[in-house]
Coordinates of C-alpha atoms in Angstrom, one line a residue:
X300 CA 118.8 97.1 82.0
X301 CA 119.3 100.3 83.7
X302 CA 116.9 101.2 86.1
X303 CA 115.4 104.1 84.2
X304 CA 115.4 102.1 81.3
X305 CA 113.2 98.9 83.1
X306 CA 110.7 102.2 83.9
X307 CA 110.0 101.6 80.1
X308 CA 110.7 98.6 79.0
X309 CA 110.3 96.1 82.0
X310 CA 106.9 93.8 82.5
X311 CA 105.6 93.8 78.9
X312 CA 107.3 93.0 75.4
X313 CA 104.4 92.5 72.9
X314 CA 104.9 90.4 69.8
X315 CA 104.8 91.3 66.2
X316 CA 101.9 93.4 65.6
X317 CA 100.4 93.6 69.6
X318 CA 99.8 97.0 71.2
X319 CA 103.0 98.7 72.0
X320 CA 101.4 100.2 75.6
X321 CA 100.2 97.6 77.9
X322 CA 97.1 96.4 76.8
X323 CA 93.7 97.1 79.4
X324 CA 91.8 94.1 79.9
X325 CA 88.6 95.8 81.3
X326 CA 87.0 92.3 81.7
X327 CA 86.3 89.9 84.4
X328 CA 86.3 86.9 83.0
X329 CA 87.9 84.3 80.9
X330 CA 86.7 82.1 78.2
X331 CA 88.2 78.5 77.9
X332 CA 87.0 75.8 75.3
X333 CA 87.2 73.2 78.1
X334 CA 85.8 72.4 81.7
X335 CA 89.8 70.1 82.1
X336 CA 91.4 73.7 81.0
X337 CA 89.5 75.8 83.8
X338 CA 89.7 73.1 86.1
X339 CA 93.7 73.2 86.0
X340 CA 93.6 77.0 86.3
X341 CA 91.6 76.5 89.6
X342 CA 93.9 74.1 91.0
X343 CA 96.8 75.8 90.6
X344 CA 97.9 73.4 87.2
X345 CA 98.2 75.5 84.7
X346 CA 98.9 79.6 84.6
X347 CA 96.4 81.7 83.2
X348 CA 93.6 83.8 84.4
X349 CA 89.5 82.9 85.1
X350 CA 88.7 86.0 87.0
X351 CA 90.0 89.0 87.5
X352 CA 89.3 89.6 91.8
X353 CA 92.3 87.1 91.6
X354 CA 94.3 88.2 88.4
X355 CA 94.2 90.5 85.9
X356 CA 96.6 90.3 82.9
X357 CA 97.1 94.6 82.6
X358 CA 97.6 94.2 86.6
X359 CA 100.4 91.5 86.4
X360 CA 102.1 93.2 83.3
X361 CA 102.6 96.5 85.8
X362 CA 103.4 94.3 88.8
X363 CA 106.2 92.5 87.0
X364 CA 107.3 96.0 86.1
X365 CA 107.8 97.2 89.6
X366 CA 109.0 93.6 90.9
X367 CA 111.9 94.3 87.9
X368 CA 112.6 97.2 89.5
X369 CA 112.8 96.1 92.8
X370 CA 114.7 93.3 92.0
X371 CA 112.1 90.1 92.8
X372 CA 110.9 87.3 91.8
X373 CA 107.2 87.5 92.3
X374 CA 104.9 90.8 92.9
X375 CA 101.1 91.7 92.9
X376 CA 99.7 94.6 92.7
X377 CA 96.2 96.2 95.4
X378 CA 93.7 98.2 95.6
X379 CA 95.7 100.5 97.9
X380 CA 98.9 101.2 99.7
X381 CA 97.2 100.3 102.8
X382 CA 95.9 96.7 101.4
X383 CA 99.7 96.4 100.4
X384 CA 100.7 96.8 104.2
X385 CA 97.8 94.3 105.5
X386 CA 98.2 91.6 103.2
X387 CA 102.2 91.6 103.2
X388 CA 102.1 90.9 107.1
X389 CA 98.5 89.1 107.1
X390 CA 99.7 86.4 104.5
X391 CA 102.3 85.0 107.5
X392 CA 100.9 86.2 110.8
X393 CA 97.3 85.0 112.3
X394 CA 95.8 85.0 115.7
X395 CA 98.0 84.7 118.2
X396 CA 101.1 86.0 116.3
X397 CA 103.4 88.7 117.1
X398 CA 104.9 91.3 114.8
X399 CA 107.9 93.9 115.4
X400 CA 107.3 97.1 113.7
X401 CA 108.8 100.7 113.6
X402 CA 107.4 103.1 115.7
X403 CA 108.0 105.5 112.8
X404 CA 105.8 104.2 110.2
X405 CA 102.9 106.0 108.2
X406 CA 100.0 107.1 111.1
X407 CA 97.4 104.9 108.9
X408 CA 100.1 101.9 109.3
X409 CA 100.1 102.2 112.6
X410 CA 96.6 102.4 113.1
X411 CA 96.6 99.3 110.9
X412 CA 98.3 97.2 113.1
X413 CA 98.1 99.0 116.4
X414 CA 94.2 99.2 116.4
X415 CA 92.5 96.7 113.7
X416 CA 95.0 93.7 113.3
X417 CA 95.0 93.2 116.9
X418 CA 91.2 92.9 116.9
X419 CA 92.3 90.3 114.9
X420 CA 94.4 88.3 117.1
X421 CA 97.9 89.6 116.1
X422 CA 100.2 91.5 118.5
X423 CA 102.6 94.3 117.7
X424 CA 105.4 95.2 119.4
X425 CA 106.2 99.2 118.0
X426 CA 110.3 99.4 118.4
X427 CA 112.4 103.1 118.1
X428 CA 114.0 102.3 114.4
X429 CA 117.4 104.0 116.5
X430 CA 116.9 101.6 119.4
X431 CA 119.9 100.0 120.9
X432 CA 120.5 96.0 119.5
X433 CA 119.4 95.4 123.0
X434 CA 115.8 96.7 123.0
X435 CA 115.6 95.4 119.6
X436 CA 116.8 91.9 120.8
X437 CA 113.8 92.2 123.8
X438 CA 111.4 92.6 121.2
X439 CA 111.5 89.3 119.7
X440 CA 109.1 86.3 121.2
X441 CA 109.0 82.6 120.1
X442 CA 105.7 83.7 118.2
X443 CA 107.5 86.7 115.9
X444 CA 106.3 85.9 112.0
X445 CA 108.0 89.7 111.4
X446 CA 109.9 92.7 110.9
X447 CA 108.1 95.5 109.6
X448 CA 109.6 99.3 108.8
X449 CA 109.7 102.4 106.1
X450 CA 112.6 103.0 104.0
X451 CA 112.0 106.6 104.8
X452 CA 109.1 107.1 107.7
X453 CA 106.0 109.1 106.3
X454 CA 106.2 112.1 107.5
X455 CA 108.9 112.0 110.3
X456 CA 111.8 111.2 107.5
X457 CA 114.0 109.0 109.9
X458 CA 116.1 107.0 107.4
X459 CA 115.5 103.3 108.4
X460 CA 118.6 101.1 109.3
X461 CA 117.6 97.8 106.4
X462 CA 120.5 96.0 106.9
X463 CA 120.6 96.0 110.9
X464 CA 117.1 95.1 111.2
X465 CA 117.6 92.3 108.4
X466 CA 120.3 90.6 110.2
X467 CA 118.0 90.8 112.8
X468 CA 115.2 89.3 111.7
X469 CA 117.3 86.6 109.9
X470 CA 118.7 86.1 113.0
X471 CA 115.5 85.2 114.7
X472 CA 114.2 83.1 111.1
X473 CA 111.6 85.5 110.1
X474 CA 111.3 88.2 107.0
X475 CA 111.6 92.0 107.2
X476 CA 109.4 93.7 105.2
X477 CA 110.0 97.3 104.0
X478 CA 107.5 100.1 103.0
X479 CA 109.4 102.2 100.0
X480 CA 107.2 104.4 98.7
X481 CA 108.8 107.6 99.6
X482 CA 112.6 106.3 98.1
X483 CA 110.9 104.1 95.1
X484 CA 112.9 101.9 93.7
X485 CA 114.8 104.7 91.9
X486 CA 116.7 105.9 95.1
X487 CA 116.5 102.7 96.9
X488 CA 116.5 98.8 96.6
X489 CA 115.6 97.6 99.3
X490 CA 116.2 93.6 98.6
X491 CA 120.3 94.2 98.0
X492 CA 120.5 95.0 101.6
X493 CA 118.7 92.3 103.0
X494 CA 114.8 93.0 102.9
X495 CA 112.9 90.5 102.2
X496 CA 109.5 91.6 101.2
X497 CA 108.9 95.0 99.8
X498 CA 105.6 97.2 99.8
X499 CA 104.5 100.1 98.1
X500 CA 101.7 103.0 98.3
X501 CA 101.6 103.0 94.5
X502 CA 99.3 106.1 95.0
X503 CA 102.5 108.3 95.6
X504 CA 105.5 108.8 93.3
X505 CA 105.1 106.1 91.5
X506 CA 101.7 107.2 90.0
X507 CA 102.7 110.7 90.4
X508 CA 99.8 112.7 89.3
X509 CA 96.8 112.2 91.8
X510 CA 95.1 109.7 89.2
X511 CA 94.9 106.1 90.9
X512 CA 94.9 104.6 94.3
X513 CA 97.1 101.2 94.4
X514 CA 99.8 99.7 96.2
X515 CA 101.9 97.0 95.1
X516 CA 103.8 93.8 97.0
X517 CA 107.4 92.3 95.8
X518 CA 108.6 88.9 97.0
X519 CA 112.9 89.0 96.5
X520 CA 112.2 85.3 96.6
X521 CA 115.2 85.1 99.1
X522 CA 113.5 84.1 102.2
X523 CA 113.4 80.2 102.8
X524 CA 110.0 79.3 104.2
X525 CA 110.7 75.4 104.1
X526 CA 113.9 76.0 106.6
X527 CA 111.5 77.9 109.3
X528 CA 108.1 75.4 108.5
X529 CA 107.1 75.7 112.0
X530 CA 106.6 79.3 111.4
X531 CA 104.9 79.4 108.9
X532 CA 102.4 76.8 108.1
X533 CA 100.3 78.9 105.9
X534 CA 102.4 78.7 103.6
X535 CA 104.7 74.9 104.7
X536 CA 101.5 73.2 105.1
X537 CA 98.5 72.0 102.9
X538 CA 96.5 74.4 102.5
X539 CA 92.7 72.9 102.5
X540 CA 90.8 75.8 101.3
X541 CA 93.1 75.5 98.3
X542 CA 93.0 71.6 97.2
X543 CA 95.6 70.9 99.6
X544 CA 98.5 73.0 98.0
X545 CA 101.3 73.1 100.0
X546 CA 102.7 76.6 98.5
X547 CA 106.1 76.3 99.2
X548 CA 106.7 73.1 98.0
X549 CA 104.9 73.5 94.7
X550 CA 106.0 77.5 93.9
X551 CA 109.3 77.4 96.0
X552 CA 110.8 80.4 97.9
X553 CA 111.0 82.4 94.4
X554 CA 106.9 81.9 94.0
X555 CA 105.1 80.9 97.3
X556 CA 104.8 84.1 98.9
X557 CA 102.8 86.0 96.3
X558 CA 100.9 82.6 95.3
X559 CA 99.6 82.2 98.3
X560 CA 98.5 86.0 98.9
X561 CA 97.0 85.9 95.8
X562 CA 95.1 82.8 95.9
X563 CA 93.9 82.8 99.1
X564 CA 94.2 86.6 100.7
X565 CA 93.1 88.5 97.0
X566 CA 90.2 85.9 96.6
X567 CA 88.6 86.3 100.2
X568 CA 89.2 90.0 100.4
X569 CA 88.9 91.5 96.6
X570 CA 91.3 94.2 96.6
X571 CA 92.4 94.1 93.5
X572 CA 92.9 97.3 91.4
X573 CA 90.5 98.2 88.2
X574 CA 92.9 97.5 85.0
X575 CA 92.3 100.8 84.3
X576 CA 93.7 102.3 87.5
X577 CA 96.7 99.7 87.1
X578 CA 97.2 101.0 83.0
X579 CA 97.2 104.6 84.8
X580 CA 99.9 104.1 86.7
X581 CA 101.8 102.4 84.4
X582 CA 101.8 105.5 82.7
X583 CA 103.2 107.3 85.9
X584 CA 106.0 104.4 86.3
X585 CA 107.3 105.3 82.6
X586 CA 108.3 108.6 83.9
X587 CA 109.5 108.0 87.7
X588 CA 112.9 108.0 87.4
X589 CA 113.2 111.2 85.6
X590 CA 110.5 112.7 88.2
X591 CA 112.6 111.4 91.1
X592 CA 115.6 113.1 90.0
X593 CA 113.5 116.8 89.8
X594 CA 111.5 115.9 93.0
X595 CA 114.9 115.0 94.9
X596 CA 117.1 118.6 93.0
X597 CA 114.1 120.4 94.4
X598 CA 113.6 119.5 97.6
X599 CA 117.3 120.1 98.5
X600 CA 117.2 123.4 97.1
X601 CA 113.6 124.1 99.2
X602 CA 115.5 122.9 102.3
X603 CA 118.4 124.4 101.8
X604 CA 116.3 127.7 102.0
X605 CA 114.2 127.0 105.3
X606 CA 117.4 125.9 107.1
X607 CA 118.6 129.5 106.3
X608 CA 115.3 131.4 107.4
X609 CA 115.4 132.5 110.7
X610 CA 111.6 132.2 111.3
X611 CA 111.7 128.4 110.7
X612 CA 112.3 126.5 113.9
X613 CA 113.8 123.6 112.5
X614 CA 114.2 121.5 109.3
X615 CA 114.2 117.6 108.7
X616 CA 115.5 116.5 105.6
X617 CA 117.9 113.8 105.3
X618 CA 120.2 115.9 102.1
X619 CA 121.4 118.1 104.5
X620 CA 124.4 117.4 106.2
X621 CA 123.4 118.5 109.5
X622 CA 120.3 115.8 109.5
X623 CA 120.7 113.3 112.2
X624 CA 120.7 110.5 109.1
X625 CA 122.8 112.1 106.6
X626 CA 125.6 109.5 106.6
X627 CA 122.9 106.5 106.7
X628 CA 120.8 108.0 103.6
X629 CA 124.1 108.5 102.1
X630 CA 124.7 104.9 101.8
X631 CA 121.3 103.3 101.3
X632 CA 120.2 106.4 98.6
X633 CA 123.3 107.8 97.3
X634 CA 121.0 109.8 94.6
X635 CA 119.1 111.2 97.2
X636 CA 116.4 110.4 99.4
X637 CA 112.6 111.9 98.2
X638 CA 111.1 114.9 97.9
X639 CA 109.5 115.5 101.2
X640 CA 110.4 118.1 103.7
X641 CA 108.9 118.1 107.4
X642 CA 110.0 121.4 109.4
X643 CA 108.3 124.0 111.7
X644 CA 107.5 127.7 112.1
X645 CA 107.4 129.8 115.2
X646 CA 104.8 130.2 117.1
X647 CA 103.9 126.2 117.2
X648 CA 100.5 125.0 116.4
X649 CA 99.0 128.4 115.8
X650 CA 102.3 129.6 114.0
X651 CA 102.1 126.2 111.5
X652 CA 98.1 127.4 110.7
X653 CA 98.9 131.0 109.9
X654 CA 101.7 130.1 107.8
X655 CA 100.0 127.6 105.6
X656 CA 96.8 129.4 105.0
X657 CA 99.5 132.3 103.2
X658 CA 100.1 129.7 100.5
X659 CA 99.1 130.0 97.4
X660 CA 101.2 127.5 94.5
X661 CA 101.3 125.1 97.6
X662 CA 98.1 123.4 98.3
X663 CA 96.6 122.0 101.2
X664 CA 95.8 117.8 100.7
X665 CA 96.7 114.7 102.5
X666 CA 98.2 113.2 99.5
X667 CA 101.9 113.3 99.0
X668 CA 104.5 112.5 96.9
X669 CA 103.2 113.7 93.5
X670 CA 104.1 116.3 91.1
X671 CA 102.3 119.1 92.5
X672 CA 103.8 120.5 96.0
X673 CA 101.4 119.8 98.6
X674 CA 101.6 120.9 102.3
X675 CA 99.9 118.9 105.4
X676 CA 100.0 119.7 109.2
X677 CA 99.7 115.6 110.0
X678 CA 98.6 116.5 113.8
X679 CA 95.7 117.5 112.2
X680 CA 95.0 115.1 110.0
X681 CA 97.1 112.3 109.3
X682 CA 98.4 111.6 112.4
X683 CA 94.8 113.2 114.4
X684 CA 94.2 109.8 116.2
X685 CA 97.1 110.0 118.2
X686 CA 97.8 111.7 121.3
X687 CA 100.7 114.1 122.0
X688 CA 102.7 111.7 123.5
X689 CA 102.4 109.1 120.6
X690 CA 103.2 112.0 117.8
X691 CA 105.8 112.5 119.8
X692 CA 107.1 108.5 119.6
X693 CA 106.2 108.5 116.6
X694 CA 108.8 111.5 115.3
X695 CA 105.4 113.6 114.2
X696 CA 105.3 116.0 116.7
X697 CA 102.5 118.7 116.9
X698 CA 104.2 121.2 114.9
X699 CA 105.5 119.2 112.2
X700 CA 104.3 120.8 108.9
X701 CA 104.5 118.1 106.1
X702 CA 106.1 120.1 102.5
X703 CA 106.4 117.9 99.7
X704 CA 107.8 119.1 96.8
X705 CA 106.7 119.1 93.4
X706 CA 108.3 119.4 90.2
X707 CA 107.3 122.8 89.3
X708 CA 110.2 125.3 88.8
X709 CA 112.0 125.6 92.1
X710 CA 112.5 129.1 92.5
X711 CA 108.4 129.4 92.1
X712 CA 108.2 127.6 95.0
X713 CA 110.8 128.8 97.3
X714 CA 108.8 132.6 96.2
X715 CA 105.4 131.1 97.3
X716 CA 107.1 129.7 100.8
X717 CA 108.9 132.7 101.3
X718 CA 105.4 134.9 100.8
X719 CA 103.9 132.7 103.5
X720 CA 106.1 133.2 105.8
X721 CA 106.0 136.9 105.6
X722 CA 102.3 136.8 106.2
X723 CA 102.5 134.4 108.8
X724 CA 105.2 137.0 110.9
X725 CA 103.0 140.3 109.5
X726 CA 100.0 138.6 111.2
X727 CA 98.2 139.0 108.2

């Protein structure tokens, strides 16, 4: 199937006479006729579900949705985008680890790791995604577990180099996983060019309407974790809080990776999503590829105008062919990249605040990514724990003004920025 076809289709056939929409199981438990039957659920025996802060059966049904999508063999879904990113790295790194990550990731990302994993033990190494192979080959040490980076960095746009940091990652016998939320899996597959685990802030495009928080892992089931054991005994060794499941062994590469983050990492920590949130956003999936294709027509059209108005400073979108990472968006998102614009006004900081309280169909939020077109200065907010200097590193300097475009008729929108900016240069 087509990919705008799985959007319907993928993750849930019912039978003669079953619910045509994904059923919601709003319960959290599981009746069995038989202590022998629960028993084998608990070990690991048998497939099925006993509680629902491990599985849900509306949850999996949307997971195996976006793992079709992806192209995997094995996905879960979160409580948040943020839980995605934590669990995805904490399921192979511990204390004492180290982990290569993108300098240009998400400010709450990097806060993640930079500030609360290593409180945890696990060290981070924060590499330029355009660094030379040189300063990328200095960042591995003998304790790497991974490679982590954003198809497209939230909000600084740089269009991340998969297949280079893939090769070197493989090179060094550990996984690189990938962040796609603004591409989806509608502009971008991460997996065919060489990723090997795949997040997602469900929250944005992919719910598309400001309904439901959720994030969402995919395993392409392509990394061997037997051939690098010593790397990764979580999930090479028995594991003793589980009965003494070796994961890889028993699930192979296709299955251990989501096993064991389910069975051990969603049982200690609970973030699962409410079936209802995860029937929600099935709802949003079922429309995401024809959303993409608006969000992506618009946005070009939106940029297209502030790279033509003289009282915009600069304009960061990787459609138009003077964007640094044209060519490279060309060939990992040849139907476009998202719908979110960064640029900035004149007169800096003060300039980006008088323009933005001018809008009117544009509102003010931190969310992104949706169908209505929302606006953000992410130096103050977002991206607020940062200093200059690390905006700066971070491609979120302190004028950036975050646009993302809806799907509301264009030419409203390019009116409402166009108004805005005239108030902004009237001093009104």
């Amino acid at each position: 199937m087509k990919q705008e076809t799985k959007c319907i289709q993928a993750g849930y056939t019912p039978s003669n006479g079953e619910p045509r929409m994904i059923p919601i199981i709003q319960s959290t438990t599981f009746k069995y006729d038989t202590s022998e039957e629960m028993g084998k659920l608990f070990a690991l025996e048998k497939e099925g579900y006993f509680y629902t802060r491990l599985q849900n059966p509306t949850n999996d049904n949307v997971a195996a949705k976006i793992c079709a999508l992806e192209g995997g063999t094995a996905a879960m879904l979160t409580s948040s985008g943020q839980a995605a990113s934590f669990f995805s790295v904490f399921n192979i790194a511990t204390a004492g680890d180290h982990v290569i990550a993108s300098t240009s990731i998400y400010g709450g990302t990097f806060n993640l790791f930079n500030v609360t994993m290593r409180k945890m033990g696990i060290d981070f190494t924060f590499v330029d995604p355009d660094c030379t192979d040189e300063e990328l080959e200095a960042a591995f040490r003998p304790n790497t577990k991974a490679v982590f980076g954003e198809t497209i960095a939230n909000p600084a746009l740089i269009v991340f180099d998969i297949e280079r940091f893939a090769q070197a990652a493989h090179a060094h016998g550990v996984p690189l996983i990938i962040d796609n939320t603004f591409a989806t899996p509608i502009n971008c597959r991460p997996i065919e060019w060489g990723a090997d685990i795949v997040t997602h802030s469900t929250t944005k495009y992919m719910d598309g309407h400001d309904a439901t928080v959720g994030g969402c892992i995919v395993d392409s089931g392509n990394f061997d974790w037997m051939a690098h054991a010593d790397k990764f005994p979580g999930l090479t060794t028995p594991d003793e809080s589980y009965h003494g499941i070796t994961y890889a062994e028993k699930f192979g590469k296709e299955g251990a990776y989501i096993t064991k983050a389910t069975a051990q990492l969603m049982r200690d920590f609970g973030s699962i999503p409410s079936p209802m949130n995860s029937y929600i956003l099935n709802l949003g999936l079922e429309s995401l590829a024809v959303r993409m294709d608006r969000h992506v027509s618009n946005a070009q059209k939106v940029a297209e105008f502030l790279d033509n108005d003289e009282r915009v400073t600069w304009v960061n979108y990787p459609g138009l062919p003077s964007n640094k990472y044209y060519e490279r968006a060309k060939k990992y998102m040849p139907k476009g990249t998202c719908g979110v614009i960064s640029f900035g006004v004149k007169g800096g900081r003060a300039g980006v605040e008088a323009f933005m309280k001018h809008l009117k169909l544009a509102i003010i939020a931190t969310h992104v990514a949706d169908a209505h077109t929302c606006i953000l200065h992410p130096a103050n907010s977002t991206h607020q724990q940062l200093t200059d200097e690390e905006l700066i590193a971070s491609g979120v300097g302190p004028d950036l003004i975050r646009l993302s475009v809806g799907i509301e008729n264009v030419d409203d929108i390019i009116a409402d920025l166009a108004q805005a900016l005239d108030g902004m240069e009237d001093g009104r």
